[in-house]
Amino acid sequence: MNNPLLSTAALPAFASIKPEHIAPAIEQLLSESRTALATATSDATPADYDALSASLGVATERLGHAWGAVGHLNAVANTPELREAYNAMLPAVTEFFTELGADEKLYAKYKAIAAGASELSAPRQQALKLWLRDFVLSGAELQGEAKARFAAIQERSAELGQQFSEHVLDATDGYAHYASAEELDGVPADAVSAALEAAKAEGKEGHKLTLHFPSYLPVMQYASNRDLRARLYRAYVTRASELGDKPELDNTAIIEELLRLRHEEAALLGFANFAEAAMVAKMADSPTQVLDFLRDLSRRARPFAEKDLAELRDFAAANLGLSELQPWDSAYASEKLKEARYAFSDQEVRQYFTVPRVLAGLFDIIERLFNVKISEQPAEVWHESVKFYRLDRPAAPTSPQTAPAPRGGAGEVLGRPGDSPDGALVGQFYLDLYARPGKRPGAWMDEVRSRWARPDGAQQTPVAQLVCNFSSPTADRPALLSHDDVTTLFHEFGHGLHHLLTQVDELGVSGISGVEWDAVELPSQFMENFCWEWEVIQQLTSHVDTAAALPRALFDKMTAAKNFQSGLQTLRQIEFSVFDMRLHAERGSEVAVQALLDEVRGEIAVMAAPAFNRSQHSFSHIFAGGYSAGYYSYKWAELLSADAWSAFEVEGVFNAACGQRYLQNVLEVGGSRPAMESFKAFRGREPQIDALLRHQGMA
């Protein structure tokens, strides 16, 4: 049997991968990787960077490539059979990579290489530095029972994280409410139509409402039926909890055990708590520094949030008959207030952002900024709606002096990276835009493979996966995006460009690899700023019925409303961030998770959450997504991105010289140097908070 997971082809054969392929392929690749590890750590293999890359790097990269494809399918095309096959191999894969990271002989080899690292290139020196750090954090210096216990913690933590994610997915997929047409009064016609079609597909009466965001959000924003909003809100915030629609999916015990294991892991490594251990790989120095940053930002934002809430309550009482504003009223009342204050609605704006037009405009911006050409190409994909694209460097790039101005009157075209030859493939990416059952909620970018100068001399180019959960197109209309959706798309493309445009050839520091977790959001949040530029908006919009671009008057209203309720939104993110940091900085937090969350809400929030709210039970970022003791990264990196964007505000959004500095000093260098060095190389100084406050209307 030809096993697609064992193929040496550059791209995964996603459509051909079946659950029965997983165990045989991963077992073989694990065996090959263990053999490579034995070779790398033998006396016959010198302590040499290239020798270790050839003997071990190739085998483990191939294993990671195959296991990454399996994990990706588990996230975007989940079935009971695939889940069973993935979970069956998860312990063995976790065990191998735990052993790899803690192997004393391999650690000794890398220390020997580091001792003579002055002869190596700067990227290789940085990769070595990070590998040595990670060996320590992976337990390489532990002995005996402590080392065995550390390995057991890794295996159990991986299992628990997967269970947490499965519970959230199953709780989201498993809920449905079949509403009558009367219940959906006020809900946009396209959302009503989609709900009707979903019910018909199941042979059910009514309109199927789910907890997937394209179904959930229109109800919360527009449904005049308060009982319906309350019903869906309660279902959403109690997912995967003892109070949820499916209590058998309760994540309480998983959260408690994960926290216990994380604190125990930190203690084994000599740290006071898990948060301290997590800070080693971040820009921030300590949990205290992070909490001080968050509380300072909270103090600055609180007056604005209190004003936002007072205005919302007054409006809801005077105009909507809501004398006591509840959380399930907030989105509805906020949308009505925004319509009244700024004379437009999100639904009105949405008619101008069709997916084909937004993608065409986005691709045009990327092509002009970074002198690449994006084109669709055939590839095996996991769902019929998924597209695959390639980025090429044009053979004869147009010079900035003679290039035509971008549509809409923007300025110069930026120069190309100097290290990619003309006419060369730069990278490729998959684009999976639409929500569906069996697909994890949220939006993310992930690596398929990284740029690498392979030991055999071949140049490996990067490949990314960009995933969102937008409303699907219908038979006769393209998918429509809200402006928030467009911003999300640009955000994920920022991550993608960071991965794809790197000029670093070392695996450990190529693209996003090696970038501090609290700095990795800089390029993504930077890209969001383009969504507020008039020159850009003209390229992104075409009314679904008339093909007209978004009118300037409507854009001006959107701009005026840009910071609508920014105080409330800022405190919401700070609440999540403080909760995450305190959970992981305070030993014993696992026995009082809800009490700690209630305490944080009391400190940060201006609107009380209902007692039944169990949002922590679906907080996948910190319990299944790598952001544990790191959720603050969004606000931390927002400070960096706002300050970076302020350079473009001064020099011009499409200024060639400014863009070239950003490309060369941030995107191209990846993780080959500390993020602060990259930021300072671009801005000429350390970041300042002023731009962030100004961008959010809280200066």
XYZ file of C-alpha atoms in Angstrom, residues 28-667:
640
model
C 8.072 4.050 10.526
C 9.110 7.700 10.727
C 9.546 7.453 14.490
C 11.784 4.434 13.998
C 13.852 6.299 11.391
C 14.118 9.313 13.695
C 15.274 7.171 16.627
C 17.911 5.619 14.396
C 18.998 9.101 13.316
C 19.186 10.200 16.963
C 21.386 7.210 17.780
C 23.654 8.094 14.856
C 23.812 11.757 15.836
C 24.764 10.973 19.438
C 27.322 8.275 18.598
C 31.026 8.909 18.916
C 31.339 8.435 15.159
C 29.372 11.621 14.479
C 31.435 14.740 15.158
C 30.111 17.665 17.155
C 29.534 19.580 13.952
C 26.525 21.699 12.964
C 26.251 20.306 9.428
C 26.789 16.726 10.550
C 23.930 16.894 13.060
C 21.698 18.601 10.523
C 22.346 15.852 7.986
C 21.962 12.935 10.383
C 19.151 14.144 12.624
C 17.624 17.272 11.087
C 16.443 15.547 7.927
C 14.763 12.647 9.741
C 12.997 14.736 12.383
C 11.891 17.312 9.815
C 10.277 14.540 7.777
C 8.538 13.191 10.883
C 7.336 16.677 11.792
C 6.109 17.214 8.234
C 3.954 14.060 8.326
C 2.693 14.518 11.878
C 1.915 18.155 11.114
C -0.292 17.062 8.210
C -2.151 14.653 10.495
C -2.594 17.293 13.191
C -3.820 19.793 10.631
C -6.470 17.393 9.325
C -7.493 16.676 12.893
C -8.148 20.433 13.297
C -9.913 21.190 10.009
C -11.506 17.916 8.863
C -12.157 16.068 12.109
C -13.963 12.723 12.017
C -14.307 10.041 14.712
C -11.973 7.740 12.769
C -9.320 10.407 12.230
C -9.523 11.499 15.842
C -9.055 7.918 17.041
C -6.024 7.414 14.790
C -4.487 10.742 15.844
C -4.982 10.061 19.549
C -3.555 6.568 19.179
C -0.220 7.951 17.958
C -0.102 11.130 20.066
C 1.622 9.480 23.084
C 4.374 7.942 20.939
C 5.071 11.197 19.088
C 5.067 13.171 22.333
C 7.394 10.611 23.936
C 9.906 10.847 21.091
C 10.078 14.635 20.982
C 10.302 14.744 24.785
C 13.228 12.316 24.679
C 14.825 14.270 21.842
C 14.649 17.540 23.785
C 16.064 15.947 26.923
C 18.771 13.737 25.389
C 21.953 14.334 27.383
C 24.331 13.151 24.646
C 22.691 15.365 22.038
C 22.744 18.272 24.485
C 26.458 17.692 24.993
C 27.048 17.689 21.230
C 25.306 21.044 20.850
C 27.197 22.518 23.804
C 30.434 21.455 22.141
C 29.360 23.124 18.891
C 28.407 26.278 20.799
C 31.845 26.424 22.374
C 33.292 27.085 18.922
C 30.319 28.965 17.514
C 32.264 32.126 16.707
C 33.033 30.665 13.285
C 29.352 30.121 12.482
C 26.977 32.560 10.803
C 24.842 34.816 13.011
C 21.628 32.852 12.277
C 23.347 29.596 13.219
C 24.665 31.130 16.413
C 21.161 32.277 17.330
C 19.705 28.861 16.501
C 22.302 27.229 18.752
C 21.531 29.652 21.560
C 17.816 28.853 21.352
C 18.403 25.110 21.124
C 20.545 25.131 24.255
C 17.857 27.134 26.049
C 15.208 24.670 24.912
C 17.269 21.680 26.033
C 17.233 23.076 29.557
C 13.498 23.806 29.390
C 12.927 20.284 28.046
C 14.594 18.631 31.033
C 17.990 17.770 29.542
C 19.715 18.617 32.824
C 17.348 16.523 34.956
C 18.394 13.121 36.270
C 16.756 9.868 37.334
C 13.220 10.038 38.690
C 12.928 13.767 37.975
C 13.656 13.183 34.299
C 11.184 10.303 34.071
C 8.510 12.347 35.802
C 9.144 15.286 33.458
C 8.634 13.008 30.451
C 5.424 11.612 31.944
C 4.130 15.162 32.452
C 4.746 16.003 28.784
C 2.833 12.960 27.589
C -0.099 13.541 29.909
C -0.232 17.260 29.133
C -0.395 16.570 25.398
C -3.226 14.116 25.987
C -5.142 16.598 28.149
C -4.692 19.448 25.678
C -6.092 17.283 22.910
C -9.064 16.255 25.076
C -9.751 19.903 25.925
C -9.762 20.834 22.234
C -12.023 17.900 21.352
C -14.513 18.854 24.059
C -14.737 22.434 22.774
C -15.173 21.260 19.180
C -17.804 18.665 20.113
C -19.692 21.106 22.335
C -19.682 23.678 19.519
C -20.687 21.186 16.828
C -23.214 19.449 19.075
C -25.469 22.414 19.830
C -28.384 23.434 17.626
C -31.533 25.475 18.124
C -34.193 25.370 15.436
C -35.782 28.801 15.433
C -38.967 29.971 13.798
C -38.972 32.846 11.327
C -40.624 35.028 13.969
C -37.796 34.412 16.437
C -35.300 35.719 13.881
C -36.821 39.158 13.539
C -34.046 41.644 12.796
C -31.455 39.036 11.768
C -29.912 39.770 8.328
C -31.510 37.954 5.413
C -28.344 36.077 4.421
C -27.952 34.657 7.941
C -31.636 33.652 8.012
C -31.287 31.990 4.611
C -28.183 30.081 5.696
C -29.980 28.870 8.852
C -32.991 27.750 6.782
C -30.793 25.828 4.349
C -28.901 24.192 7.231
C -32.171 22.923 8.713
C -33.440 21.722 5.327
C -30.210 19.787 4.781
C -31.058 17.803 7.915
C -34.731 17.397 7.020
C -35.711 19.607 9.954
C -38.273 22.374 10.269
C -37.279 25.932 11.125
C -33.871 27.613 11.002
C -30.778 25.898 12.420
C -28.746 28.141 14.731
C -25.402 26.927 16.022
C -22.532 28.172 18.156
C -20.242 28.598 15.157
C -19.539 32.315 14.862
C -21.107 32.883 11.407
C -24.377 31.613 12.893
C -24.030 32.864 16.471
C -22.850 36.449 15.950
C -25.661 37.711 13.646
C -28.200 36.600 16.228
C -26.384 38.323 19.083
C -25.956 41.522 17.053
C -29.314 41.820 15.319
C -32.028 39.568 16.798
C -34.687 41.657 18.529
C -35.850 38.535 20.403
C -34.164 38.886 23.785
C -35.014 35.349 24.897
C -33.300 33.950 21.796
C -30.179 36.001 22.472
C -30.144 34.840 26.095
C -30.551 31.206 25.026
C -27.628 31.303 22.599
C -25.428 33.373 24.924
C -25.853 30.885 27.754
C -25.096 27.967 25.443
C -21.984 29.716 24.117
C -20.413 30.713 27.442
C -21.123 27.343 29.071
C -19.628 25.198 26.297
C -17.606 22.266 27.596
C -18.635 22.949 31.207
C -20.810 21.299 33.831
C -23.526 23.825 32.988
C -23.389 23.280 29.249
C -25.751 21.549 26.875
C -23.467 18.492 26.982
C -22.117 18.188 30.551
C -20.277 14.978 29.617
C -17.840 17.286 27.793
C -17.018 19.244 30.970
C -13.427 20.535 30.915
C -13.206 21.295 34.648
C -11.085 18.281 35.598
C -8.845 18.768 32.549
C -8.150 22.405 33.493
C -7.299 21.473 37.069
C -4.966 18.634 36.088
C -3.240 20.689 33.387
C -2.489 23.472 35.863
C -1.165 21.023 38.459
C 1.104 19.414 35.890
C 2.371 22.765 34.594
C 3.331 23.959 38.063
C 4.970 20.598 38.803
C 6.928 20.794 35.537
C 8.155 24.282 36.457
C 9.226 23.083 39.909
C 11.242 20.239 38.374
C 13.085 22.815 36.264
C 13.789 24.997 39.298
C 11.201 27.728 38.720
C 8.790 29.061 41.326
C 5.807 28.644 38.976
C 4.928 27.861 35.381
C 4.699 31.529 34.367
C 8.334 32.099 35.335
C 9.389 29.163 33.163
C 7.296 30.478 30.275
C 8.956 33.903 30.424
C 12.346 32.425 29.504
C 11.301 32.230 25.848
C 9.570 35.621 25.706
C 10.514 39.287 25.417
C 9.032 40.110 28.821
C 11.346 39.500 31.769
C 8.920 38.241 34.408
C 5.258 37.664 35.305
C 5.459 40.757 37.500
C 6.540 42.899 34.560
C 3.666 41.539 32.471
C 1.070 42.116 35.186
C 2.402 45.640 35.757
C 2.096 46.328 32.012
C -1.461 44.963 31.909
C -2.592 46.827 35.012
C -1.082 50.070 33.774
C -2.967 49.648 30.505
C -6.114 48.759 32.464
C -5.786 51.926 34.523
C -5.496 54.021 31.371
C -8.400 52.262 29.640
C -10.833 52.074 32.558
C -12.230 55.646 32.345
C -12.958 55.091 28.657
C -14.595 51.719 29.380
C -16.760 53.200 32.130
C -17.855 55.933 29.733
C -18.578 53.323 27.012
C -20.750 51.301 29.387
C -22.631 54.292 30.771
C -23.486 55.452 27.249
C -24.594 51.962 26.267
C -26.819 51.566 29.327
C -28.396 54.985 28.846
C -29.083 54.299 25.176
C -30.487 50.803 25.822
C -32.834 52.081 28.524
C -34.041 55.092 26.536
C -34.344 53.496 23.101
C -34.593 49.725 23.452
C -36.585 49.301 26.656
C -33.672 47.492 28.313
C -33.659 48.990 31.779
C -31.166 46.392 33.028
C -28.555 45.689 30.384
C -27.405 42.064 30.436
C -24.392 40.489 28.695
C -26.659 38.922 26.055
C -27.912 42.426 25.265
C -24.506 44.037 24.803
C -23.792 43.163 21.171
C -27.395 43.972 20.150
C -27.518 47.290 21.990
C -24.016 48.203 20.805
C -24.958 47.640 17.182
C -28.088 49.775 17.606
C -26.089 52.531 19.311
C -23.477 52.488 16.576
C -26.188 52.736 13.924
C -27.780 55.664 15.743
C -24.535 57.502 16.419
C -22.719 56.940 13.138
C -25.622 56.264 10.746
C -24.382 52.929 9.426
C -24.470 49.273 10.365
C -22.007 46.413 10.076
C -24.495 44.681 7.803
C -24.497 47.658 5.420
C -20.704 47.600 5.251
C -20.676 43.840 4.767
C -22.387 44.111 1.380
C -19.224 45.694 -0.031
C -16.727 43.076 1.115
C -17.147 40.031 -1.116
C -14.478 37.372 -0.676
C -13.327 37.428 -4.337
C -12.871 41.210 -4.265
C -11.178 41.245 -0.848
C -8.707 38.547 -1.891
C -7.942 40.301 -5.168
C -7.270 43.542 -3.307
C -5.213 41.865 -0.589
C -3.092 40.005 -3.117
C -2.555 43.220 -5.063
C -1.317 44.981 -1.910
C 1.077 42.136 -1.073
C 2.364 42.034 -4.653
C 3.010 45.777 -4.709
C 4.526 45.980 -1.243
C 6.872 43.023 -1.515
C 7.283 42.598 -5.283
C 5.947 39.060 -5.474
C 3.372 37.508 -7.777
C 0.538 35.444 -6.250
C -1.174 32.852 -8.423
C -3.510 29.959 -7.757
C -2.257 26.479 -8.570
C -3.666 22.960 -8.255
C -2.919 20.900 -5.165
C -4.473 18.149 -3.082
C -6.652 19.831 -0.450
C -8.793 18.613 2.455
C -12.049 20.320 1.407
C -13.424 21.495 -1.909
C -13.531 25.133 -0.721
C -9.786 25.228 0.065
C -7.519 27.039 -2.403
C -3.761 26.810 -2.911
C -1.479 29.636 -4.059
C 2.174 30.289 -4.818
C 4.320 33.385 -4.409
C 6.944 33.968 -7.068
C 9.577 36.640 -7.441
C 8.990 38.263 -10.867
C 11.807 37.674 -13.324
C 12.014 41.356 -14.215
C 10.760 43.421 -11.272
C 9.519 46.885 -12.055
C 11.675 49.577 -10.515
C 10.111 51.866 -7.889
C 10.829 54.850 -10.129
C 8.787 53.598 -13.095
C 6.104 51.508 -11.397
C 2.508 52.574 -11.884
C 0.796 53.845 -8.748
C -1.423 51.290 -7.005
C -5.108 51.580 -7.772
C -6.657 54.224 -5.574
C -3.709 56.602 -5.657
C -1.179 54.914 -3.348
C 2.493 55.686 -3.749
C 5.641 53.777 -4.566
C 6.232 50.059 -4.938
C 8.652 48.575 -2.454
C 11.863 46.888 -3.493
C 12.365 43.141 -3.354
C 14.435 41.143 -0.853
C 17.957 40.942 -2.139
C 18.566 37.269 -1.400
C 15.822 35.672 -3.546
C 16.773 35.309 -7.214
C 14.507 36.800 -9.849
C 11.934 34.365 -11.187
C 12.227 32.111 -8.121
C 9.510 30.457 -6.079
C 9.282 32.311 -2.753
C 6.658 30.193 -0.985
C 3.170 28.693 -1.138
C 0.061 28.716 1.013
C -3.278 27.013 1.508
C -6.325 29.182 2.196
C -9.256 27.649 4.112
C -11.783 30.417 4.766
C -15.169 28.959 5.714
C -16.681 27.473 8.874
C -18.051 23.922 8.777
C -18.688 21.006 11.142
C -15.533 19.176 12.142
C -13.403 22.310 11.873
C -11.903 23.938 14.939
C -13.295 27.423 15.677
C -11.101 30.496 15.299
C -8.481 31.698 12.830
C -4.815 30.771 12.623
C -1.708 30.383 10.499
C 0.359 27.228 10.727
C 3.493 25.951 9.026
C 3.493 23.104 6.526
C 7.226 23.445 6.074
C 9.853 26.138 6.662
C 12.536 27.709 4.517
C 15.707 25.633 4.823
C 19.010 25.226 3.035
C 18.881 21.445 3.223
C 22.041 19.437 3.904
C 21.866 17.954 0.374
C 22.192 21.444 -1.080
C 18.538 21.860 -2.083
C 16.739 25.098 -1.174
C 13.464 24.315 0.586
C 10.850 27.048 0.277
C 8.231 27.733 2.972
C 4.587 26.643 2.856
C 1.832 27.940 5.161
C -1.779 27.171 6.029
C -4.105 30.142 6.589
C -7.367 29.170 8.268
C -10.464 31.234 9.103
C -14.105 30.501 9.935
C -16.171 32.894 7.825
C -19.708 32.488 6.488
C -19.807 30.356 3.347
C -20.973 31.522 -0.076
C -24.388 30.452 -1.313
C -25.357 29.016 -4.673
C -25.984 32.461 -6.154
C -23.970 34.878 -4.000
C -20.313 35.096 -2.972
C -19.370 34.999 0.683
C -19.614 38.366 2.412
C -17.214 39.552 5.107
C -17.687 42.070 7.864
C -14.942 44.635 8.267
C -13.840 42.699 11.353
C -13.575 39.583 9.157
C -11.418 41.495 6.680
C -9.175 42.604 9.542
C -8.896 38.981 10.701
C -7.907 37.903 7.194
C -5.197 40.575 7.016
C -4.035 39.538 10.513
C -3.510 35.919 9.479
C -1.796 37.004 6.280
C 0.605 39.008 8.447
C 1.625 35.759 10.116
C 1.799 34.102 6.714
C 4.077 36.784 5.265
C 6.359 36.524 8.314
C 6.686 32.819 7.547
C 6.875 33.069 3.741
C 9.108 36.101 3.152
C 11.959 35.063 5.439
C 15.466 35.042 3.985
C 16.880 32.880 6.788
C 17.914 29.354 5.825
C 18.268 27.772 9.293
C 15.266 25.720 10.438
C 15.328 26.836 14.059
C 15.175 30.553 13.262
C 13.550 30.697 9.825
C 10.306 32.654 9.495
C 8.326 32.590 12.741
C 10.568 29.902 14.262
C 12.578 31.230 17.171
C 10.568 34.464 17.432
C 9.596 35.254 21.014
C 5.945 34.348 21.586
C 5.045 37.851 22.757
C 6.530 39.359 19.577
C 5.174 36.918 16.993
C 1.930 38.920 16.710
C 3.737 42.071 15.548
C 3.541 41.362 11.769
C -0.049 40.128 12.021
C -1.338 43.136 13.930
C 0.726 45.406 11.697
C -1.208 44.172 8.639
C -4.537 45.041 10.279
C -3.736 48.729 9.876
C -4.110 48.538 6.090
C -7.818 47.855 6.595
C -8.272 51.449 7.780
C -6.618 53.148 4.793
C -8.861 54.697 2.138
C -6.507 53.762 -0.721
C -6.684 50.147 0.415
C -10.438 50.071 1.050
C -11.089 51.107 -2.540
C -9.218 48.010 -3.717
C -11.050 45.680 -1.317
C -14.665 46.647 -1.962
C -17.277 45.933 -4.608
C -20.967 45.882 -3.651
C -22.424 42.401 -4.014
C -25.357 43.705 -6.089
C -24.095 46.860 -7.808
C -20.299 46.288 -7.926
C -19.817 49.846 -6.617
C -16.850 50.531 -4.365
C -17.502 51.525 -0.771
C -18.515 55.227 -0.761
C -16.139 57.662 0.878
C -18.955 58.930 3.099
C -19.516 55.437 4.492
C -15.787 54.947 5.019
C -15.645 58.220 6.940
C -18.413 56.945 9.201
C -16.491 53.715 9.755
C -13.365 55.688 10.608
C -15.294 57.833 13.052
C -16.540 54.629 14.699
C -13.145 52.891 14.623
C -12.610 53.250 18.363
C -16.239 52.695 19.286
C -16.161 51.008 22.709
C -12.382 50.585 22.536
C -12.229 50.972 26.302
C -14.537 47.992 26.838
C -12.695 45.918 24.244
C -9.319 46.706 25.795
C -10.451 45.707 29.289
C -11.883 42.461 27.916
C -8.488 41.458 26.500
C -6.735 42.544 29.684
C -9.157 40.444 31.753
C -8.254 37.315 29.773
C -4.549 38.152 29.959
C -4.443 38.798 33.712
C -6.474 35.643 34.365
C -4.072 33.575 32.263
C -0.973 35.047 33.904
C -2.244 34.688 37.447
C -3.393 31.105 36.819
C 0.144 30.204 35.820
C 1.994 32.437 38.311
C 0.148 31.402 41.478
C 0.791 27.919 42.827
C -2.392 26.144 43.841
C -4.526 28.064 41.334
C -5.966 24.797 40.035
C -8.143 24.377 43.131
C -9.837 27.759 42.719
C -10.011 28.517 38.993
C -13.502 29.997 39.061
C -12.765 32.012 42.196
C -9.618 33.423 40.602
C -11.510 34.347 37.434
C -14.216 36.039 39.499
C -11.514 37.996 41.357
C -9.892 39.112 38.093
C -13.252 40.142 36.688
C -13.899 42.145 39.817
C -10.582 43.929 39.365
C -10.700 44.554 35.608
C -14.222 44.359 34.181
C -16.761 47.175 34.376
C -19.730 44.951 33.463
C -20.263 41.912 35.653
C -20.428 38.488 33.997
C -23.332 36.241 35.002
C -22.581 33.598 37.602
C -23.116 30.829 35.048
C -20.428 32.144 32.682
C -17.748 29.463 32.193
C -15.685 31.039 29.422
C -12.514 29.415 30.796
C -13.855 26.013 29.747
C -13.459 26.964 26.079
C -10.301 29.094 26.498
C -8.387 26.967 24.006
C -5.592 29.497 23.573
C -4.173 28.734 27.017
C -5.323 25.148 27.568
C -4.822 23.703 24.077
C -3.165 26.312 21.898
C 0.287 27.263 23.174
C -0.618 30.604 24.788
C -0.389 29.455 28.423
C 1.138 32.329 30.425
C 1.267 34.079 27.063
C -2.162 35.459 26.216
C -0.858 38.908 27.135
C 1.184 38.629 23.924
C -1.670 40.151 21.932
C -1.551 43.406 23.911
C 2.250 43.353 24.187
C 2.681 42.900 20.441
C -0.075 45.454 19.789
C 2.181 48.017 21.418
C 4.978 46.972 19.020
C 2.778 46.930 15.923
C 1.160 50.301 16.672
C 4.574 51.891 17.099
C 5.834 50.203 13.915
C 2.810 51.428 11.954
C 3.339 54.963 13.217
C 6.495 55.061 11.067
C 4.315 54.504 7.995
C 1.897 57.168 9.199
C 4.754 59.652 9.183
C 6.554 58.531 6.013
C 3.557 57.318 3.965
C 1.579 54.104 3.965
C 3.194 52.925 0.716
C 6.536 54.638 1.211
C 9.165 52.462 -0.471
C 12.047 53.212 1.882
C 9.976 52.676 5.027
C 8.531 49.451 3.685
C 11.954 48.183 2.691
C 13.239 48.796 6.227
C 10.288 46.878 7.662
C 10.777 44.017 5.221
C 14.501 43.708 5.827
C 14.545 44.337 9.571
C 11.438 42.422 10.668
C 9.998 40.006 8.093
